Coordinates of C-alpha atoms in Angstrom, one line a residue:
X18 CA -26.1 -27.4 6.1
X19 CA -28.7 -24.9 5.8
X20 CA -29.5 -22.0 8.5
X21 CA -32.4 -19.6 8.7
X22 CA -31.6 -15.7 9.6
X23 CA -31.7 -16.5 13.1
X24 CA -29.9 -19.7 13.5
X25 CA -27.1 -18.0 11.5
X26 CA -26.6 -14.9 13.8
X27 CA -27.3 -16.8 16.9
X28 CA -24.1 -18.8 15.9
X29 CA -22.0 -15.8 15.5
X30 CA -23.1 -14.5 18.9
X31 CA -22.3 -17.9 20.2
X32 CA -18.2 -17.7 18.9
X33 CA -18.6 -13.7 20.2
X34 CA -19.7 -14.4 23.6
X35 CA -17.6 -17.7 23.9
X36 CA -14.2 -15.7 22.7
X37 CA -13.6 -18.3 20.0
X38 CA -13.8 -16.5 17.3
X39 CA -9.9 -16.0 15.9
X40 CA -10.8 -14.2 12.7
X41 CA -13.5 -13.0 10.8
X42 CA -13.9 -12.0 7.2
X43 CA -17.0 -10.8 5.7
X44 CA -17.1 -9.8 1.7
X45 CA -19.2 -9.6 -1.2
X46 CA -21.1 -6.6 0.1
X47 CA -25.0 -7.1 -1.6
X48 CA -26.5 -4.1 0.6
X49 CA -26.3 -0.7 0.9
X50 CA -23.3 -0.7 3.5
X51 CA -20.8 1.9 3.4
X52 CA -18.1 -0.5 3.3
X53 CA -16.9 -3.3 1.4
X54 CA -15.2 -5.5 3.0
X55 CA -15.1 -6.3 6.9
X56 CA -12.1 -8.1 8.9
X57 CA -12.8 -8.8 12.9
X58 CA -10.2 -10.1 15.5
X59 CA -10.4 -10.2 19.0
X60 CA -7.7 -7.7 20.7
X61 CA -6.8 -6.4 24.2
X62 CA -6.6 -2.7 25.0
X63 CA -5.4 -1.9 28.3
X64 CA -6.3 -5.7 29.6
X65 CA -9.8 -5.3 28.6
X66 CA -11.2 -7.2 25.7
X67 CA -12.1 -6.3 22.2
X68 CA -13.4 -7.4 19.0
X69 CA -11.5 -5.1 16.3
X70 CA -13.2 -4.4 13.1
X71 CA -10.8 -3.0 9.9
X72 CA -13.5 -1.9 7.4
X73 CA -12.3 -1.3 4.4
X74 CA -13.5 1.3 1.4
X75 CA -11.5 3.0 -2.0
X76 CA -8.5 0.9 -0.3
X77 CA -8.6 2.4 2.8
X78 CA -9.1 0.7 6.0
X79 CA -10.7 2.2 9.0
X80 CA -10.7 0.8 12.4
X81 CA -13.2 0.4 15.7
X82 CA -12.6 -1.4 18.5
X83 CA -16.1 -3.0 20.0
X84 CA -17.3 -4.4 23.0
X85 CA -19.0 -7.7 22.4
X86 CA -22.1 -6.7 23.0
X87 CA -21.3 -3.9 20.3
X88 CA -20.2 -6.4 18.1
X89 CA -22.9 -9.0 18.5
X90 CA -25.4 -6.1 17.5
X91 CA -22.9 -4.9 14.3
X92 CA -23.0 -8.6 13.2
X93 CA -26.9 -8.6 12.8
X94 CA -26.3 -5.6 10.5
X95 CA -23.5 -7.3 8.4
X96 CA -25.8 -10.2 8.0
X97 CA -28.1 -7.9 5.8
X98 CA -25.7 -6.4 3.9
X99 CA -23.1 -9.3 3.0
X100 CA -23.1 -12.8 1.4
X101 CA -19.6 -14.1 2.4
X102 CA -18.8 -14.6 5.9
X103 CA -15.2 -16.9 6.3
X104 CA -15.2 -17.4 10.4
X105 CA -12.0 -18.9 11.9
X106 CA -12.5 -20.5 15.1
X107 CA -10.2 -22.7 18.0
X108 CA -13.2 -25.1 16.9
X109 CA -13.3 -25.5 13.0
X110 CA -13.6 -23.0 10.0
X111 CA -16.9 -21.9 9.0
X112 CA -17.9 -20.8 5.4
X113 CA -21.5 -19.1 5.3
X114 CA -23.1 -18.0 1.7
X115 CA -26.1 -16.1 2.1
X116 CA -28.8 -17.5 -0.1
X117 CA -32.1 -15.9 -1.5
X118 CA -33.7 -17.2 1.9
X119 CA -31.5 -19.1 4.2
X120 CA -27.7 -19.6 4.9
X121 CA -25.4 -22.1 3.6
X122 CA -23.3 -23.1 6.1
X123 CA -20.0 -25.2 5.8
X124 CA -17.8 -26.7 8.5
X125 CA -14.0 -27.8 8.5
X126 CA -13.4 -29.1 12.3
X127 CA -9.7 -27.9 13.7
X128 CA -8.4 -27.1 16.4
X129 CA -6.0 -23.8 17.1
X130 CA -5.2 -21.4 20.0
X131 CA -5.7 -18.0 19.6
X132 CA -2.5 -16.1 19.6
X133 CA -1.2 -12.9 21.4
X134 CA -4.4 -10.8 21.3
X135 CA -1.9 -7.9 22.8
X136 CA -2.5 -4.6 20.6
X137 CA 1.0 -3.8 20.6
X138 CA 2.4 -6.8 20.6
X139 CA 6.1 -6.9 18.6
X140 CA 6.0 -6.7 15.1
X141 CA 7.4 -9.7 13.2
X142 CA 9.9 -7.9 10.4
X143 CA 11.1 -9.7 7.4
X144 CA 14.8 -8.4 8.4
X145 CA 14.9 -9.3 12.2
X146 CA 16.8 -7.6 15.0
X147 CA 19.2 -9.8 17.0
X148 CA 20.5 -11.6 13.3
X149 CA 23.0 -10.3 12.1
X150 CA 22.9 -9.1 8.3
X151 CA 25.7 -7.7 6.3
X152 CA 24.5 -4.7 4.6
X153 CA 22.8 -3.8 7.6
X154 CA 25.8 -4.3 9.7
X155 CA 28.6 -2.3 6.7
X156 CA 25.9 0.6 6.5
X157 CA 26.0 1.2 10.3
X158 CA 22.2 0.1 11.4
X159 CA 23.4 -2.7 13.5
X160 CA 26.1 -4.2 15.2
X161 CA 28.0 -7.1 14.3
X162 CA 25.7 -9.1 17.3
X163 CA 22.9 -8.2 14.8
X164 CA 21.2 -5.7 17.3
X165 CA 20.1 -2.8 15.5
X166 CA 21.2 0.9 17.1
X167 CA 18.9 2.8 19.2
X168 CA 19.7 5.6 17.0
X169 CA 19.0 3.8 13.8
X170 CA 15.4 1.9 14.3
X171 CA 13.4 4.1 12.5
X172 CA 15.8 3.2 9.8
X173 CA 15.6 -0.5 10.5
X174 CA 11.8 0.0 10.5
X175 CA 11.3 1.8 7.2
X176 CA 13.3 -0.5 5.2
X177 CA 11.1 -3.2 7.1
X178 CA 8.1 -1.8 6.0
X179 CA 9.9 -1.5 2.3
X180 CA 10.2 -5.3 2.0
X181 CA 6.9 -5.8 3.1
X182 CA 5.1 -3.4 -0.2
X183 CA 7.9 -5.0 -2.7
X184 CA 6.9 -8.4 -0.7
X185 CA 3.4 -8.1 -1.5
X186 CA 4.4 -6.6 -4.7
X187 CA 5.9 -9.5 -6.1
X188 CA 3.1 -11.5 -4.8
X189 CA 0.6 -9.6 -6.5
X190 CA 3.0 -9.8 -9.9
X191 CA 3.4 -13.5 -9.9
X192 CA -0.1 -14.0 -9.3
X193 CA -1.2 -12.2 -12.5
X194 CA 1.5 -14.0 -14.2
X195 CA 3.1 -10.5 -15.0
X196 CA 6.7 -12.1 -13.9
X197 CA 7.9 -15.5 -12.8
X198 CA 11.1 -16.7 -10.7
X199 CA 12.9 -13.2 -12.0
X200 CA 12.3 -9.7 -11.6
X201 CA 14.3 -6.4 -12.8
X202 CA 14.2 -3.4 -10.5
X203 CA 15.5 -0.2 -10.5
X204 CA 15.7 2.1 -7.5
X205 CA 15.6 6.0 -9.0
X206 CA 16.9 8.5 -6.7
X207 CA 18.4 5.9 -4.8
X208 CA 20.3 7.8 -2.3
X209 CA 22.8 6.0 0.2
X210 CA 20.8 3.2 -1.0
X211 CA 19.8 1.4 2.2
X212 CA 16.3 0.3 0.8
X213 CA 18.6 -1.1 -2.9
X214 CA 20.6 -2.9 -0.7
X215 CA 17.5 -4.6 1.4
X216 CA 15.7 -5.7 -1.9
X217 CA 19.4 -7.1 -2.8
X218 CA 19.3 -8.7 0.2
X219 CA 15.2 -10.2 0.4
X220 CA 15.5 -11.6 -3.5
X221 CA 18.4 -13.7 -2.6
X222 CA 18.0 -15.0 0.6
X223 CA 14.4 -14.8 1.3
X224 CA 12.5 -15.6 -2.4
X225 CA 15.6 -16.8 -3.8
X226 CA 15.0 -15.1 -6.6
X227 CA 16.3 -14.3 -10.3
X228 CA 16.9 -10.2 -10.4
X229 CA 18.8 -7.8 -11.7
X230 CA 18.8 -4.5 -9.9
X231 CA 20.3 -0.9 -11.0
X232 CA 20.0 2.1 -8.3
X233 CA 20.3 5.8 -10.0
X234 CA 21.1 8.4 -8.7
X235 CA 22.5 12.3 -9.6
X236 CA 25.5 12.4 -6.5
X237 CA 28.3 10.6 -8.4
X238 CA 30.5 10.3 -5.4
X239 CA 27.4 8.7 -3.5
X240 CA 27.3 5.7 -6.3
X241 CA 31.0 4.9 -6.0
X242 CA 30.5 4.5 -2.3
X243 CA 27.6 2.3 -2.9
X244 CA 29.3 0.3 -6.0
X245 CA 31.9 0.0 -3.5
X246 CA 30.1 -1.6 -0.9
X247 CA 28.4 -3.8 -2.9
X248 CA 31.9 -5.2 -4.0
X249 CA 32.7 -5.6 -0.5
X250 CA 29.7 -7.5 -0.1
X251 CA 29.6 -9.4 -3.4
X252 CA 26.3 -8.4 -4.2
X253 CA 25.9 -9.9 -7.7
X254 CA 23.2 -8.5 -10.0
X255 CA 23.4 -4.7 -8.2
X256 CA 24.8 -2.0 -9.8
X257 CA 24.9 2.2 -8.9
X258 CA 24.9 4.8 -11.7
X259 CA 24.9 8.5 -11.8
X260 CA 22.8 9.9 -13.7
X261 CA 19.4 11.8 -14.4
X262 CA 16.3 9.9 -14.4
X263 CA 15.2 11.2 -17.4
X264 CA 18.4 9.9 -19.3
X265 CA 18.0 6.5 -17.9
X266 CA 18.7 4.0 -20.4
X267 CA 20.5 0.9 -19.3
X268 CA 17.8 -1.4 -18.7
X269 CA 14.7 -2.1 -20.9
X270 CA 11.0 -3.9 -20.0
X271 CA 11.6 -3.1 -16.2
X272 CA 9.4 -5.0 -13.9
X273 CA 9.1 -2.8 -11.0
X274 CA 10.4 0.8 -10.7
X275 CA 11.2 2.5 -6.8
X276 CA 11.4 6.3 -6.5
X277 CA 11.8 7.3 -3.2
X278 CA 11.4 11.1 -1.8
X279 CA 12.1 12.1 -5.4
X280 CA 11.4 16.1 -5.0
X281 CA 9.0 17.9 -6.4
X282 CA 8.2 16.9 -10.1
X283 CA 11.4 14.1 -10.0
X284 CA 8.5 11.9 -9.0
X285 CA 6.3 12.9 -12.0
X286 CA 9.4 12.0 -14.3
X287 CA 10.2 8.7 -12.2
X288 CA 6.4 7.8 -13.1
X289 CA 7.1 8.4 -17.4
X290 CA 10.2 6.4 -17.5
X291 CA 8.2 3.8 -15.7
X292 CA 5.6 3.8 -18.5
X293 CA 8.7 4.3 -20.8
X294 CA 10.4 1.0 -19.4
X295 CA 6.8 -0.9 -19.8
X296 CA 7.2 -1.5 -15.9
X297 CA 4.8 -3.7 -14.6
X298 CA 5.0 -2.2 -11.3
X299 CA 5.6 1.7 -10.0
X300 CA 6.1 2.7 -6.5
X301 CA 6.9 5.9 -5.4
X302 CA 7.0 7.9 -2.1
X303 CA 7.0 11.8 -3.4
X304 CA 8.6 14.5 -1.7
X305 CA 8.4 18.4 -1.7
X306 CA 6.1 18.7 -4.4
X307 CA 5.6 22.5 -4.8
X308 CA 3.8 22.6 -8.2
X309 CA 0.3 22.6 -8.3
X310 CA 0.8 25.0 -4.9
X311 CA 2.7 27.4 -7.0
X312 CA 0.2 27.3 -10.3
X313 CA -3.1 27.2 -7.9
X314 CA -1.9 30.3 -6.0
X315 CA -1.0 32.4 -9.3
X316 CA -4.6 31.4 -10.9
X317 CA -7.1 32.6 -8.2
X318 CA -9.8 32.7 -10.9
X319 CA -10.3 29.1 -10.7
X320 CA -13.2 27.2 -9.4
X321 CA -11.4 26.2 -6.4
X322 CA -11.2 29.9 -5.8
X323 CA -14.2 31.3 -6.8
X324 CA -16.3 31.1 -3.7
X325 CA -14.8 31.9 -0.1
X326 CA -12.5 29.2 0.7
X327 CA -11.4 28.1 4.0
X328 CA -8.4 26.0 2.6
X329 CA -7.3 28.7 -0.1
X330 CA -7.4 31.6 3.2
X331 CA -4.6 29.7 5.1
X332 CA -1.1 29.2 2.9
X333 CA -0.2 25.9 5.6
X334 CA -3.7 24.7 4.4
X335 CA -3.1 25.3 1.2
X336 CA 0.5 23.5 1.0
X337 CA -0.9 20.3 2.8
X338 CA -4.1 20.1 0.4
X339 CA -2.2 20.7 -3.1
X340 CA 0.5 17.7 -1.6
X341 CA -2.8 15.9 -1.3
X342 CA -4.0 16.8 -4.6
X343 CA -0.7 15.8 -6.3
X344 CA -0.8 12.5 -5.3
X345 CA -4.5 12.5 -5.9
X346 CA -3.8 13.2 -9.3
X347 CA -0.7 11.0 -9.8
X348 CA -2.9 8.0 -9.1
X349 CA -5.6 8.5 -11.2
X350 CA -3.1 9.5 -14.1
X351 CA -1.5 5.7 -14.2
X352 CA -5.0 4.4 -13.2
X353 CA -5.3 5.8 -17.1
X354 CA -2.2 4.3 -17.8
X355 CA -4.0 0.7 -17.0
X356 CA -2.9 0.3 -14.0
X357 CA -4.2 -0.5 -10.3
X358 CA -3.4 1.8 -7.5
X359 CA -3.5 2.1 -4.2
X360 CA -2.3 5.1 -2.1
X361 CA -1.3 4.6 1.6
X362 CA 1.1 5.0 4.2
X363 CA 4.7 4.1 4.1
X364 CA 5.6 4.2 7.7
X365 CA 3.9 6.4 10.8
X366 CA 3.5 9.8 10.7
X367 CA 5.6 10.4 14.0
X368 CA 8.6 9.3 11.8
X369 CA 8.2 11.7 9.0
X370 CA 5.6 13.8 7.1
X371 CA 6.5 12.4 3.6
X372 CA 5.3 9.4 4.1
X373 CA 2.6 8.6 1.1
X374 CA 3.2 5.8 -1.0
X375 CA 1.7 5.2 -4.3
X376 CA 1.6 2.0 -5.4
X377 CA 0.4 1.1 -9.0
X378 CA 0.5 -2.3 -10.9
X379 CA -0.5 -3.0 -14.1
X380 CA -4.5 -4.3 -14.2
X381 CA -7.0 -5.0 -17.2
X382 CA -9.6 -2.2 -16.7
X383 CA -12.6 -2.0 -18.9
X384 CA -13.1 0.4 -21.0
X385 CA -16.1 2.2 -19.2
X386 CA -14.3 1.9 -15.7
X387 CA -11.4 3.9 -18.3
X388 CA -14.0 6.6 -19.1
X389 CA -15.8 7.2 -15.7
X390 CA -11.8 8.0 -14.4
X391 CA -11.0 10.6 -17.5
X392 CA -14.0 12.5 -16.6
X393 CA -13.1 12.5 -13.0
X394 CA -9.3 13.6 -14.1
X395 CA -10.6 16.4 -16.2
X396 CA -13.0 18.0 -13.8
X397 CA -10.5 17.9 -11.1
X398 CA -8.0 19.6 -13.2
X399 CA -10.7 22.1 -13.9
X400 CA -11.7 22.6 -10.3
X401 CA -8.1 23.2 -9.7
X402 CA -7.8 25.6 -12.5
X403 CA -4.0 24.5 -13.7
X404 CA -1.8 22.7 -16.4
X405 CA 0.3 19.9 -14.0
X406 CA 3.5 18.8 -15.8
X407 CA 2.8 15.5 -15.2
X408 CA -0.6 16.0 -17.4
X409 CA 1.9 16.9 -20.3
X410 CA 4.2 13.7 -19.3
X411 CA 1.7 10.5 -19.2
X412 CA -1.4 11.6 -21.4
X413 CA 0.4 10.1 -24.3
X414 CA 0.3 6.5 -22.3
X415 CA -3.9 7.0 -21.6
X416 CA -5.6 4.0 -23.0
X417 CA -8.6 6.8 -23.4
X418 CA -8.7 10.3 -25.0
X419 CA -10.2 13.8 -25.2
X420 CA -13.3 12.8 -28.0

């Protein structure tokens, strides 16, 4: 069915005003919109009603929360600017194209309720509270009931949001075909393992997968307490070693690799034995990373010094943008490596500061797309004015070089 300009945004205004619409999402950006990608749903703030729009740019979504008079006149400027609008209704699904001088519009009748449009409604977790799980239960988070401490949510929550990256992970990996019905994992700088014990855990009872895990780790008596609860809980295909991440051995073409709060440049040596292992996947939440602080302060000849700084002034300021920085750079060093990445938050600030994952799975990137993000690697390394360990550490996995 064809539409003109104004049939088209009269029948968006028309789901607006009626509070039909359940979901909107609007792609293939043509114009000169700052964005890329546009996702609406209704909400309610304080019992008054809202259209939210999640906007999304460099893999970063940003949020507004509209009236629907403010959103009827923000869909007439999408309309100029996209080609793809997918709009889920109670009524039927609704797939516009934007043609050369009219709109294509198909319709698929249903019929659906929209669901709680409550802002803070309860999250849905992969792991729920009020069912009892085993390692949960052993490693203190809940009770044998199956509902989780007071004292221990934030716990419960952060190994929730966990499963949901490796979730999408594996998603993501089966979909390029870069793994199957079974996945190797190891966890470095594993820790009192929590998060090793949750993957266990979602592989075999929620995909029902094939694995093999291995969680590393340098506090030896830490391991045989965690070697010993996985006896007790006869978690097949887990195993805890001691040992340095840099020795790490035991297992070879790893598909995904998990370094959690590694400090400092543990992280930076968690990210080469990735590349070492030919994992398909890296995740890693960094932690105390004092490096690039240390070698930017003792170099104030760089170009990041050499005009009055406001950042380089204040030491806090300085700390919080080389942490930045770090991570800045850590991404676009596997992004070299041939790898997608995404940088975003692991779980809310108000539960702790280190709280920046980077996620990085391997992607076929062109050869130009390659060169563009050398340049932009070497000038920042300029601007900064230092030699990063990690710059020694994965330059011999670049797929482009210094001509």
């Amino acid at each position: 069915m064809k539409y003109n300009r104004e049939q088209t945004e009269k029948l968006l205004k028309e789901f607006l005003e009626n509070k039909i619409l359940v979901k909107g999402v609007i792609s293939n950006m043509k114009g000169n919109y700052e964005y890329t990608k546009v996702v609406i749903k209704p909400v309610l703030l304080k019992n008054n009603f809202f259209f939210q729009f999640e906007q999304f740019q460099n893999n970063k979504a940003y949020h507004s929360n509209l009236t629907t008079k403010e959103s009827i006149e923000k869909i007439s400027v999408l309309l100029d600017n996209f080609k793809q609008f997918m709009i889920f209704t109670t009524e039927g699904d609704y797939q516009i194209l934007k043609g050369k001088n009219d709109f294509n519009v198909k319709v698929t009748r249903v019929s659906r309720e929209i669901t709680s449009l409550d802002h803070n409604k309860t999250k849905n977790y992969l792991l729920e509270d009020g069912t009892p799980i085993p390692f949960l239960i052993k490693l203190g988070v809940m009770g044998e009931n199956g509902e989780v401490f007071k004292d221990s949510y934030n716990k419960f929550r952060q190994i929730n949001k966990y499963l949901e990256f490796i979730d999408d992970t594996i998603k993501e990996l089966k979909n390029k075909k870069l793994i199957t019905d079974s996945v190797k994992v190891v966890d470095f700088g594993c820790g009192k393992s929590y998060l090793t014990f949750a993957l266990h855990h979602y592989l075999k009872n929620i995909k029902e997968m094939k694995f093999t895990i291995i969680g590393l780790d340098l506090k030896k008596d830490v391991m045989e307490y965690c070697n010993k609860v996985a006896k007790e809980l006869n978690c097949e295909n887990l195993e805890f070693l001691t040992g340095n991440i840099k020795d790490f051995d035991k297992m070879k073409d790893v598909d995904i690799i998990f370094s959690l709060h590694a400090c400092n440049n543990a992280t930076d040596y968690a990210l080469l034995k990735g590349l070492e292992l030919n994992a398909k996947a890296i995740l890693a939440v960094p932690c105390c990373q004092h490096e690039f602080n240390q070698k930017m302060s003792a170099n104030k000849n760089s170009e990041f010094f050499a005009k009055e700084n406001p950042i380089g002034k204040h030491g806090i300021l300085l700390e919080k943008f080389t942490s930045v920085a770090t991570d800045a750079f850590r991404a676009q060093a596997l992004e070299l490596c041939g790898f997608k990445t995404q940088v975003m938050e692991f779980i809310d600030m108000e539960h702790t500061p280190k709280n920046i994952l980077i996620r990085a799975i391997k992607d076929k990137i062109k050869p130009e797309i390659l060169e563009k993000k050398f340049v932009e690697y070497e000038v920042f390394k300029k601007f900064l004015g230092i030699e990063p360990i990690l710059d020694e550490l994965l330059k011999p996995y670049f797929l482009v070089k210094n001509k």
